[in-house]
Short mmCIF file of C-alpha atoms (C1' of nucleotides) in Angstrom, two decimals:
data_model
loop_
_atom_site.label_atom_id
_atom_site.label_comp_id
_atom_site.label_asym_id
_atom_site.label_seq_id
_atom_site.Cartn_x
_atom_site.Cartn_y
_atom_site.Cartn_z
CA MET A 10 70.75 197.96 134.81
CA LEU A 11 71.40 194.54 136.11
CA ASN A 12 69.42 192.62 138.60
CA PHE A 13 69.27 189.06 137.49
CA PRO A 14 69.41 185.82 139.42
CA THR A 15 72.87 185.91 140.88
CA LEU A 16 72.38 182.37 142.07
CA HIS A 17 71.08 184.08 145.19
CA THR A 18 74.46 183.80 146.80
CA SER A 19 77.09 186.17 148.09
CA PRO A 20 79.86 187.01 145.64
CA PHE A 21 83.16 185.21 146.19
CA LEU A 22 85.06 188.49 146.45
CA SER A 23 82.75 189.70 149.24
CA VAL A 24 83.08 186.54 151.27
CA LEU A 25 86.86 186.71 150.99
CA PRO A 26 88.64 188.97 153.54
CA GLU A 27 89.86 192.10 151.77
CA THR A 28 93.59 191.35 152.03
CA LEU A 29 93.04 187.96 150.45
CA ALA A 30 90.75 189.38 147.79
CA ASN A 31 93.58 191.70 146.82
CA LYS A 32 96.05 188.84 146.61
CA VAL A 33 93.67 187.03 144.30
CA LYS A 34 93.28 190.10 142.12
CA GLU A 35 97.08 190.50 141.98
CA ILE A 36 97.58 187.15 140.24
CA ALA A 37 94.71 187.76 137.84
CA VAL A 38 94.66 189.20 134.34
CA VAL A 39 91.72 191.48 133.56
CA VAL A 40 90.06 190.70 130.24
CA LYS A 41 87.35 192.82 128.67
CA TYR A 42 84.42 191.37 126.70
CA ASN A 43 81.71 193.04 124.65
CA ASP A 44 78.02 192.27 124.96
CA GLY A 45 77.28 188.70 123.94
CA GLU A 46 80.94 187.76 123.53
CA PHE A 47 81.82 184.28 124.75
CA ILE A 48 84.16 183.94 127.71
CA HIS A 49 84.19 180.14 127.77
CA ASP A 50 82.56 177.46 125.68
CA ARG A 51 81.09 174.15 126.67
CA GLY A 52 83.76 171.51 126.15
CA ASP A 53 86.72 173.79 126.89
CA MET A 54 89.46 171.96 128.78
CA LYS A 55 91.52 174.96 129.87
CA ARG A 56 91.48 175.21 133.64
CA GLY A 57 91.09 178.45 135.50
CA LEU A 58 88.99 180.57 137.79
CA SER A 59 87.09 183.58 136.50
CA ILE A 60 85.66 186.41 138.60
CA VAL A 61 83.35 189.15 137.38
CA LYS A 62 85.03 192.54 137.88
CA THR A 63 82.37 194.69 136.22
CA GLY A 64 79.25 193.82 134.26
CA ALA A 65 77.63 190.41 134.32
CA VAL A 66 77.87 186.96 132.79
CA ASN A 67 75.20 184.68 131.35
CA VAL A 68 75.78 181.02 131.99
CA GLY A 69 73.89 178.42 130.01
CA VAL A 70 73.85 175.81 127.28
CA TYR A 71 72.56 175.51 123.74
CA GLY A 72 69.52 173.28 123.36
CA GLU A 73 68.98 170.99 120.39
CA ASP A 74 66.95 173.67 118.65
CA GLY A 75 69.90 176.07 118.91
CA ALA A 76 68.28 178.28 121.52
CA PHE A 77 70.42 179.40 124.43
CA ILE A 78 69.08 178.06 127.71
CA LEU A 79 69.99 180.36 130.55
CA THR A 80 71.11 178.60 133.72
CA SER A 81 72.03 181.65 135.72
CA THR A 82 73.50 185.10 135.59
CA LEU A 83 76.50 186.09 137.65
CA GLY A 84 77.04 189.59 138.97
CA GLU A 85 80.07 191.50 140.17
CA GLY A 86 82.42 189.65 142.49
CA GLN A 87 80.98 186.26 141.61
CA CYS A 88 83.22 183.49 140.40
CA PHE A 89 82.84 180.69 137.88
CA GLY A 90 84.98 177.93 136.46
CA GLU A 91 86.03 176.68 139.89
CA PHE A 92 84.75 173.29 138.83
CA THR A 93 87.66 172.98 136.40
CA LEU A 94 90.17 173.40 139.24
CA PHE A 95 89.08 170.39 141.24
CA THR A 96 88.07 167.90 138.55
CA LYS A 97 89.44 166.92 135.18
CA LEU A 98 86.17 167.33 133.34
CA PRO A 99 85.63 169.77 130.49
CA ARG A 100 83.43 172.82 130.99
CA THR A 101 79.75 171.98 130.87
CA HIS A 102 78.43 175.46 130.15
CA HIS A 103 78.90 178.43 127.94
CA ALA A 104 79.64 181.76 129.56
CA ALA A 105 78.85 184.97 127.69
CA ALA A 106 79.19 188.62 128.66
CA ARG A 107 75.96 190.44 129.45
CA GLY A 108 76.82 193.95 128.40
CA VAL A 109 80.40 195.21 128.42
CA THR A 110 82.06 193.09 131.05
CA GLU A 111 85.49 192.82 132.68
CA ILE A 112 86.67 189.50 134.03
CA TYR A 113 89.54 188.61 136.35
CA GLN A 114 91.07 185.53 134.75
CA ILE A 115 93.28 183.33 136.93
CA PRO A 116 95.06 180.26 135.50
CA GLY A 117 94.41 177.05 137.40
CA LYS A 118 97.95 176.40 138.59
CA LYS A 119 98.48 179.97 139.76
CA PHE A 120 95.30 179.89 141.80
CA MET A 121 96.00 176.50 143.34
CA GLY A 122 99.46 177.73 144.26
CA LEU A 123 97.98 180.69 146.10
CA THR A 124 95.53 178.51 148.00
CA GLU A 125 98.43 176.48 149.36
CA LYS A 126 99.89 179.60 150.95
CA GLU A 127 96.49 180.97 151.91
CA PRO A 128 94.13 178.10 152.67
CA GLN A 129 91.60 180.63 153.94
CA ILE A 130 90.72 181.14 150.29
CA LEU A 131 89.41 177.58 150.17
CA ASN A 132 87.19 178.44 153.08
CA ALA A 133 85.60 181.29 151.16
CA LEU A 134 85.26 179.24 147.99
CA LEU A 135 83.64 176.48 149.98
CA THR A 136 81.20 178.90 151.55
CA VAL A 137 80.16 180.26 148.19
CA THR A 138 79.85 176.80 146.67
CA LEU A 139 77.76 175.52 149.55
CA MET A 140 75.43 178.49 149.23
CA ARG A 141 75.03 177.65 145.58
CA THR A 142 74.33 174.04 146.40
CA HIS A 143 71.72 175.23 148.84
CA TYR A 144 70.10 177.42 146.23
CA LEU A 145 70.13 174.61 143.66
CA ILE A 146 68.51 172.18 146.07
CA GLU A 147 65.78 174.70 146.73
CA MET A 148 65.17 175.18 143.03
CA LEU A 149 65.07 171.45 142.42
CA ASP A 150 62.56 171.17 145.21
CA ALA A 151 60.48 173.87 143.59
CA PHE A 152 60.46 171.93 140.31
CA ARG A 153 59.39 168.79 142.09
CA ARG A 154 56.72 170.16 144.34
CA LEU A 155 55.42 173.53 143.24
CA PRO A 156 52.86 174.46 140.61
CA LEU A 157 54.12 176.85 137.99
CA ARG A 158 52.55 179.93 139.58
CA GLU A 159 54.31 179.35 142.90
CA ARG A 160 57.56 178.36 141.26
CA THR A 161 57.51 181.57 139.26
CA ALA A 162 56.84 183.72 142.32
CA LYS A 163 59.65 182.04 144.19
CA THR A 164 62.07 182.53 141.35
CA LEU A 165 61.17 186.20 141.16
CA VAL A 166 61.96 186.55 144.85
CA THR A 167 65.38 184.96 144.43
CA MET A 168 66.00 187.36 141.56
CA MET A 169 65.59 190.31 143.89
CA GLY A 170 69.04 189.78 145.32
CA PRO A 171 70.03 190.73 148.85
CA ARG A 172 67.04 192.20 150.66
CA GLY A 173 66.62 195.94 150.23
CA ALA A 174 69.84 196.28 148.31
CA THR A 175 68.35 198.05 145.34
CA GLY A 176 64.61 198.34 145.83
CA THR A 177 63.03 200.60 148.39
CA LYS A 178 62.62 198.80 151.68
CA GLY A 179 59.29 197.05 151.54
CA GLY A 180 58.51 198.94 148.37
CA GLU A 181 58.58 198.08 144.70
CA TYR A 182 61.45 196.31 142.98
CA LYS A 183 62.07 196.16 139.26
CA ILE A 184 63.50 193.07 137.66
CA SER A 185 64.80 193.52 134.13
CA CYS A 186 64.19 190.38 132.13
CA ARG A 187 62.17 189.23 129.20
CA GLN A 188 59.38 186.75 129.67
CA SER A 189 61.10 184.41 127.26
CA GLU A 190 64.23 184.39 129.43
CA LEU A 191 62.27 183.75 132.58
CA ALA A 192 60.31 181.01 130.83
CA SER A 193 63.54 179.32 129.78
CA MET A 194 64.82 179.40 133.35
CA LEU A 195 61.58 177.91 134.62
CA GLY A 196 61.47 175.25 131.96
CA VAL A 197 58.14 176.28 130.45
CA THR A 198 56.96 178.07 127.34
CA ARG A 199 56.53 181.79 127.16
CA VAL A 200 52.78 181.27 126.74
CA SER A 201 52.49 179.37 130.01
CA LEU A 202 54.69 181.84 131.82
CA ASN A 203 52.63 184.74 130.57
CA ARG A 204 49.50 183.08 131.93
CA VAL A 205 50.88 182.72 135.46
CA LEU A 206 52.44 186.17 135.43
CA GLN A 207 49.00 187.56 134.79
CA GLN A 208 47.67 185.54 137.69
CA LEU A 209 50.33 187.06 139.94
CA ALA A 210 49.42 190.48 138.55
CA ASP A 211 45.75 189.83 139.37
CA LEU A 212 46.85 189.14 142.93
CA THR A 213 48.49 192.60 142.84
CA LEU A 214 51.84 191.03 143.64
CA ILE A 215 53.54 192.20 140.46
CA LYS A 216 53.11 194.48 137.50
CA ILE A 217 54.12 193.27 134.07
CA GLY A 218 56.19 195.62 131.95
CA TYR A 219 57.95 195.57 128.61
CA GLY A 220 61.27 193.92 129.33
CA TYR A 221 60.81 193.97 133.06
CA ILE A 222 58.64 192.76 135.92
CA GLU A 223 57.92 194.97 138.86
CA ILE A 224 57.37 193.51 142.29
CA LEU A 225 54.87 195.92 143.81
CA ASP A 226 55.70 195.32 147.45
CA THR A 227 58.71 193.20 148.25
CA ASN A 228 57.48 192.39 151.75
CA CYS A 229 54.10 191.24 150.47
CA MET A 230 55.79 189.15 147.79
CA ILE A 231 58.18 187.49 150.20
CA SER A 232 55.38 186.78 152.62
CA TRP A 233 53.18 185.34 149.86
CA VAL A 234 55.99 183.06 148.71
CA GLY A 235 56.58 181.99 152.31
CA ARG A 236 52.94 181.08 152.71
CA HIS A 237 52.48 179.30 149.39
CA CYS A 238 55.85 177.68 148.77
CA GLY A 239 56.52 176.41 152.26
CA LEU A 240 59.73 174.98 153.57
CA THR A 241 61.99 177.73 152.36
CA ALA A 242 64.20 179.56 154.78
CA LEU A 243 64.70 182.28 152.22
CA GLU A 244 67.02 184.14 154.51
CA GLY A 245 68.64 183.53 157.86
CA MET B 28 71.21 145.86 149.20
CA LEU B 29 71.78 149.51 148.56
CA ASN B 30 72.21 151.22 145.31
CA PHE B 31 70.37 154.46 145.42
CA PRO B 32 71.20 157.86 144.01
CA THR B 33 74.31 158.73 145.93
CA LEU B 34 74.19 162.18 144.38
CA HIS B 35 76.32 160.59 141.70
CA THR B 36 79.44 161.80 143.44
CA SER B 37 82.48 160.26 145.06
CA PRO B 38 82.23 159.79 148.81
CA PHE B 39 84.11 162.35 150.91
CA LEU B 40 86.12 159.65 152.65
CA SER B 41 87.32 158.28 149.30
CA VAL B 42 88.42 161.65 148.00
CA LEU B 43 90.34 162.31 151.19
CA PRO B 44 93.89 160.82 151.37
CA GLU B 45 93.85 157.87 153.76
CA THR B 46 95.98 159.47 156.49
CA LEU B 47 93.65 162.44 156.59
CA ALA B 48 90.56 160.25 156.50
CA ASN B 49 91.90 158.53 159.61
CA LYS B 50 92.46 161.83 161.37
CA VAL B 51 88.87 162.79 160.64
CA LYS B 52 87.62 159.47 161.96
CA GLU B 53 89.70 159.95 165.11
CA ILE B 54 87.86 163.09 166.17
CA ALA B 55 84.46 161.58 165.37
CA VAL B 56 81.98 159.76 167.55
CA VAL B 57 80.23 156.79 165.95
CA VAL B 58 76.47 156.79 166.50
CA LYS B 59 74.19 153.93 165.50
CA TYR B 60 70.65 154.44 164.15
CA ASN B 61 67.90 151.97 163.41
CA ASP B 62 65.92 151.89 160.18
CA GLY B 63 63.88 155.06 159.78
CA GLU B 64 65.36 156.75 162.82
CA PHE B 65 66.03 160.47 162.42
CA ILE B 66 69.62 161.67 162.50
CA HIS B 67 68.82 165.36 162.02
CA ASP B 68 65.63 167.32 161.66
CA ARG B 69 64.84 170.30 159.52
CA GLY B 70 65.32 173.40 161.63
CA ASP B 71 68.06 171.96 163.84
CA MET B 72 70.69 174.55 164.67
CA LYS B 73 73.40 172.27 166.03
CA ARG B 74 76.45 172.47 163.79
CA GLY B 75 78.43 169.46 162.77
CA LEU B 76 79.59 167.20 159.99
CA SER B 77 78.19 163.71 159.58
CA ILE B 78 79.71 160.90 157.54
CA VAL B 79 78.07 157.57 156.74
CA LYS B 80 80.20 154.74 158.18
CA THR B 81 77.87 151.86 157.28
CA GLY B 82 74.37 151.76 155.86
CA ALA B 83 72.74 154.72 154.14
CA VAL B 84 70.85 157.92 154.82
CA ASN B 85 67.70 159.32 153.28
CA VAL B 86 67.70 163.08 152.94
CA GLY B 87 64.47 164.92 152.29
CA VAL B 88 61.67 167.11 153.57
CA TYR B 89 58.06 166.70 154.58
CA GLY B 90 55.56 168.12 152.13
CA GLU B 91 52.35 169.86 153.18
CA ASP B 92 50.45 166.60 152.91
CA GLY B 93 52.84 164.98 155.38
CA ALA B 94 54.53 162.78 152.80
CA PHE B 95 58.30 162.51 152.91
CA ILE B 96 59.87 163.89 149.75
CA LEU B 97 63.17 162.22 149.06
CA THR B 98 65.93 164.54 147.88
CA SER B 99 68.73 162.03 147.79
CA THR B 100 70.23 159.03 149.46
CA LEU B 101 73.78 159.00 150.76
CA GLY B 102 75.93 155.88 150.83
CA GLU B 103 79.01 154.86 152.74
CA GLY B 104 81.75 157.45 153.03
CA GLN B 105 79.48 160.31 152.01
CA CYS B 106 79.11 163.35 154.18
CA PHE B 107 76.26 165.68 155.03
CA GLY B 108 75.68 168.66 157.26
CA GLU B 109 78.73 170.52 155.92
CA PHE B 110 76.39 173.39 155.14
CA THR B 111 76.00 174.07 158.86
CA LEU B 112 79.76 174.58 159.22
CA PHE B 113 80.07 177.46 156.80
CA THR B 114 76.80 179.32 157.30
CA LYS B 115 74.65 180.19 160.27
CA LEU B 116 71.44 178.83 158.79
CA PRO B 117 69.42 176.02 160.33
CA ARG B 118 69.29 172.64 158.65
CA THR B 119 66.95 172.58 155.70
CA HIS B 120 66.43 168.83 155.47
CA HIS B 121 65.60 165.81 157.50
CA ALA B 122 68.08 162.96 157.53
CA ALA B 123 66.89 159.46 158.38
CA ALA B 124 68.67 156.13 158.52
CA ARG B 125 67.93 153.72 155.67
CA GLY B 126 68.36 150.40 157.41
CA VAL B 127 70.65 150.00 160.40
CA THR B 128 73.22 152.73 159.91
CA GLU B 129 76.35 153.97 161.65
CA ILE B 130 77.34 157.62 161.40
CA TYR B 131 80.57 159.40 162.22
CA GLN B 132 79.45 162.53 164.02
CA ILE B 133 81.92 165.41 164.24
CA PRO B 134 81.09 168.61 166.14
CA GLY B 135 81.51 171.79 164.12
CA LYS B 136 84.28 173.37 166.17
CA LYS B 137 86.34 170.18 166.31
CA PHE B 138 86.16 169.76 162.56
CA MET B 139 87.01 173.38 161.82
CA GLY B 140 89.95 173.08 164.19
CA LEU B 141 91.27 170.10 162.27
CA THR B 142 90.94 171.87 158.92
CA GLU B 143 93.18 174.65 160.19
CA LYS B 144 95.96 172.14 160.78
CA GLU B 145 95.14 170.15 157.66
CA PRO B 146 93.78 172.48 154.98
CA GLN B 147 93.94 169.59 152.53
CA ILE B 148 90.66 168.49 154.04
CA LEU B 149 89.02 171.62 152.65
CA ASN B 150 90.31 170.62 149.26
CA ALA B 151 88.53 167.29 149.45
CA LEU B 152 85.35 168.82 150.82
CA LEU B 153 85.39 171.36 148.02
CA THR B 154 85.84 168.65 145.43
CA VAL B 155 82.88 166.70 146.75
CA THR B 156 80.72 169.79 147.02
CA LEU B 157 81.55 170.88 143.47
CA MET B 158 80.67 167.45 142.15
CA ARG B 159 77.34 167.74 143.89
CA THR B 160 76.79 171.18 142.43
CA HIS B 161 77.55 169.72 139.04
CA TYR B 162 75.06 166.93 139.55
CA LEU B 163 72.40 169.33 140.78
CA ILE B 164 72.85 171.60 137.77
CA GLU B 165 72.43 168.60 135.49
CA MET B 166 69.26 167.56 137.26
CA LEU B 167 67.85 171.08 137.11
CA ASP B 168 68.62 171.09 133.43
CA ALA B 169 66.79 167.82 133.04
CA PHE B 170 63.72 169.28 134.73
CA ARG B 171 63.82 172.29 132.47
CA ARG B 172 64.45 170.62 129.16
CA LEU B 173 63.62 166.93 129.17
CA PRO B 174 60.31 165.11 128.79
CA LEU B 175 59.49 162.77 131.63
CA ARG B 176 60.61 159.64 129.81
CA GLU B 177 64.09 161.02 129.16
CA ARG B 178 64.36 162.51 132.62
CA THR B 179 63.51 159.16 134.12
CA ALA B 180 66.07 157.31 132.03
CA LYS B 181 68.74 159.82 132.95
CA THR B 182 67.94 159.56 136.63
CA LEU B 183 68.16 155.78 136.44
CA VAL B 184 71.62 156.09 134.92
CA THR B 185 72.82 158.37 137.70
CA MET B 186 71.46 155.85 140.18
CA MET B 187 73.79 153.20 138.82
CA GLY B 188 76.72 154.73 140.64
CA PRO B 189 80.30 154.43 139.48
CA ARG B 190 80.40 152.58 136.20
CA GLY B 191 80.66 148.81 136.53
CA ALA B 192 81.05 148.99 140.29
CA THR B 193 78.30 146.54 141.04
CA GLY B 194 76.67 145.48 137.80
CA THR B 195 78.36 143.26 135.27
CA LYS B 196 80.31 145.34 132.79
CA GLY B 197 77.92 146.19 130.02
CA GLY B 198 75.42 143.79 131.52
CA GLU B 199 72.36 144.19 133.65
CA TYR B 200 72.16 146.35 136.76
CA LYS B 201 69.52 146.15 139.44
CA ILE B 202 68.32 149.29 141.18
CA SER B 203 66.35 148.72 144.36
CA CYS B 204 63.67 151.34 144.71
CA ARG B 205 59.94 151.62 144.70
CA GLN B 206 58.17 153.42 141.91
CA SER B 207 56.64 155.79 144.45
CA GLU B 208 60.11 156.80 145.64
CA LEU B 209 61.37 157.36 142.14
CA ALA B 210 58.24 159.32 141.31
CA SER B 211 58.80 161.58 144.29
CA MET B 212 62.36 162.25 143.19
CA LEU B 213 61.23 163.07 139.69
CA GLY B 214 58.42 165.29 140.88
CA VAL B 215 55.60 163.33 139.26
CA THR B 216 52.90 160.93 140.40
CA ARG B 217 53.38 157.20 140.59
CA VAL B 218 50.85 156.80 137.80
CA SER B 219 52.81 158.97 135.39
CA LEU B 220 56.06 157.33 136.35
CA ASN B 221 54.61 153.89 135.78
CA ARG B 222 53.54 154.96 132.30
CA VAL B 223 57.03 156.05 131.25
CA LEU B 224 58.71 153.07 132.91
CA GLN B 225 56.61 150.85 130.71
CA GLN B 226 57.70 152.85 127.69
CA LEU B 227 61.33 152.28 128.66
CA ALA B 228 60.53 148.61 129.15
CA ASP B 229 58.96 148.46 125.67
CA LEU B 230 62.27 149.84 124.35
CA THR B 231 63.91 146.85 126.12
CA LEU B 232 66.05 149.27 128.12
CA ILE B 233 64.75 148.16 131.49
CA LYS B 234 62.73 145.45 133.16
CA ILE B 235 60.28 146.45 135.88
CA GLY B 236 60.31 144.40 139.05
CA TYR B 237 58.65 144.43 142.44
CA GLY B 238 60.67 146.91 144.47
CA TYR B 239 63.38 147.21 141.88
CA ILE B 240 64.14 148.22 138.33
CA GLU B 241 66.59 146.29 136.24
CA ILE B 242 68.66 148.00 133.59
CA LEU B 243 69.04 145.29 130.99
CA ASP B 244 72.27 146.50 129.42
CA THR B 245 74.08 149.35 131.08
CA ASN B 246 75.97 150.29 127.92
CA CYS B 247 72.79 150.44 125.86
CA MET B 248 71.11 152.50 128.56
CA ILE B 249 73.97 154.98 128.84
CA SER B 250 74.16 155.32 125.09
CA TRP B 251 70.39 155.85 124.82
CA VAL B 252 70.52 158.56 127.46
CA GLY B 253 73.45 160.15 125.68
CA ARG B 254 71.52 160.26 122.42
CA HIS B 255 68.20 161.44 123.85
CA CYS B 256 69.20 163.71 126.70
CA GLY B 257 72.06 165.52 125.03
CA LEU B 258 74.60 167.79 126.65
CA THR B 259 75.53 165.53 129.49
CA ALA B 260 79.12 164.56 130.00
CA LEU B 261 77.98 161.74 132.24
CA GLU B 262 81.52 160.76 132.99
CA GLY B 263 84.94 162.10 132.22
"C1'" DC C 20 55.73 211.11 114.15
"C1'" DA C 21 56.15 207.06 111.05
"C1'" DT C 22 58.54 202.81 110.82
"C1'" DT C 23 60.21 198.70 112.56
"C1'" DA C 24 61.93 194.94 115.29
"C1'" DA C 25 61.30 193.08 119.62
"C1'" DA C 26 58.41 191.90 123.16
"C1'" DT C 27 53.93 190.81 125.02
"C1'" DG C 28 48.93 189.13 124.67
"C1'" DT C 29 45.54 185.71 123.09
"C1'" DA C 30 43.04 181.77 121.24
"C1'" DA C 31 42.12 176.86 120.10
"C1'" DA C 32 43.39 172.20 119.54
"C1'" DA C 33 46.68 168.57 120.94
"C1'" DA C 34 49.47 166.37 124.28
"C1'" DA C 35 51.03 165.44 128.83
"C1'" DT C 36 50.17 164.95 133.56
"C1'" DG C 37 47.28 164.74 137.70
"C1'" DT C 38 43.37 162.70 140.29
"C1'" DT C 39 40.74 159.11 141.83
"C1'" DA C 40 39.44 154.67 142.41
"C1'" DC C 41 40.00 150.09 142.01
"C1'" DA C 42 42.20 145.57 140.28
"C1'" DT C 43 46.12 142.66 140.29
"C1'" DT C 44 50.56 140.89 141.61
"C1'" DT C 45 54.32 140.04 144.74
"C1'" DG C 46 56.91 138.58 148.72
"C1'" DA C 47 57.11 137.84 153.45
"C1'" DA C 48 55.19 135.88 157.71
"C1'" DC C 49 52.74 132.58 159.72
"C1'" DG D 2 50.22 127.09 151.06
"C1'" DT D 3 47.24 130.89 153.15
"C1'" DT D 4 47.00 135.35 154.44
"C1'" DC D 5 48.06 139.96 154.27
"C1'" DA D 6 50.20 144.30 153.50
"C1'" DA D 7 52.79 146.52 150.17
"C1'" DA D 8 53.71 147.42 145.61
"C1'" DT D 9 52.40 147.62 140.85
"C1'" DG D 10 48.91 147.98 136.88
"C1'" DT D 11 44.94 150.27 134.77
"C1'" DA D 12 41.09 153.12 133.42
"C1'" DA D 13 38.28 157.44 133.09
"C1'" DC D 14 38.11 161.99 133.61
"C1'" DA D 15 39.93 166.72 135.08
"C1'" DT D 16 43.54 169.90 134.73
"C1'" DT D 17 47.69 171.89 133.05
"C1'" DT D 18 50.95 172.74 129.57
"C1'" DT D 19 52.45 172.77 124.80
"C1'" DT D 20 51.97 173.93 120.08
"C1'" DT D 21 50.89 176.96 116.58
"C1'" DA D 22 49.48 181.00 114.73
"C1'" DC D 23 48.44 185.51 114.84
"C1'" DA D 24 47.24 190.18 117.05
"C1'" DT D 25 48.74 193.92 119.78
"C1'" DT D 26 51.87 196.87 122.31
"C1'" DT D 27 56.29 198.99 123.21
"C1'" DA D 28 60.60 201.47 122.60
"C1'" DA D 29 64.10 202.84 119.71
"C1'" DT D 30 65.44 204.97 115.26
"C1'" DG D 31 65.58 207.99 111.70
#
DNA sequence: CATTAAATGTAAAAAATGTTACATTTGAAC
DNA sequence: GTTCAAATGTAACATTTTTTACATTTAATG
């Protein structure tokens, strides 16, 4: 149902030791959103941490032409809004539910109070944030250095999530996303994206479907990306 | 002497309360590097936090053609290597001194020990890291959405550092960097960059020099970027 | 199974960027 | 001030990407 780029990082709730995760959940209010419903808007000043309980969240902005530009999608256990806790800036992105979604909402002051008693929470939040920074630096690098075909392949790999989690080990892996969404993430038009997807299909790395892309052999794909995109330590 | 993209974020040592900054300095060893000398190499496993005492540090990677691709430059008070403290991954970037540079080097275990006694340090590190994440997301957005001319102008603005710190208020501001460096950061060739710089010069936003670029009126420049690049809350 | 909206596929001209090669300018060192 | 290496400016052509417009395929619905 959902395998979208989860920023290629571990969820906050998984990094947190279980006892602490429970304490965080205790001070949270669970709010339910329907598909497409907005959780936060760009410009909002209200401070607080949000964590995905079930479902998923699209994060992005509206371009000048009114089209929603997807920055990333967050899966279960992942947090967002932490930026509002440590700065005084308004939110820079919209967050919208992807399917029926439940969110743990934690007011800023409540959360900061808990971190004073349990500084270990900061450790986990820092770990998650640094992993995101790492991912973002890699993506920036891809934009700078890689041709579209390679950049696309690399992005597809990051969209696979933790190795072997869903797909058969070394086997195929299905990514549900429209070409227009992927194009928006990669900063190109759907026409250009379609062209390079077909090139990757010709290389028998992927198979193009209606609303999804299938990676035919995850090991082959990862190895191809390693050879053609260089630099990347895609996993430790 | 040095005004390069400092990731457009506050230095770690400035965010940290002074007493804590001193405690961090106390457990550090100061190491001196000459211009161009490597501080860390990609692939290094040794864990530790580094902070720029004086001078500056170029962070980047070597491309397949052997050319150094600049990711960012860090100024005084800024930290790097924090990624090695919270994950077990090797370093992903090279770090080289830009001019004669002194670095506070703090071994991983020592630093983590201090944070247990003074969790406030994690707070500061988190703040800095989140600001970097914010900057990186903005840059990624620029790559996705903006034409080269706009992306260049926006990058120049972020290279100005804290508003009015060095340049005359609302007046001119001189950025020392070669066109080839800027081109590498923007992921284009020097030829293309030169073309758009001249366009910005024709708009009387900048003046192109030998080894530097002068922003003629910082207020005009910021306003132009605001109008043409959209979205960005460049400052709170 | 016919209909329909959404998604994908394709084609051609225009625009942007890269490649290559060379000319010119600048600033520092002597 | 001459010399020289480094940096910037420029031009022609190749390649990639966008733009625009339309055709085709798919999956869901009645």
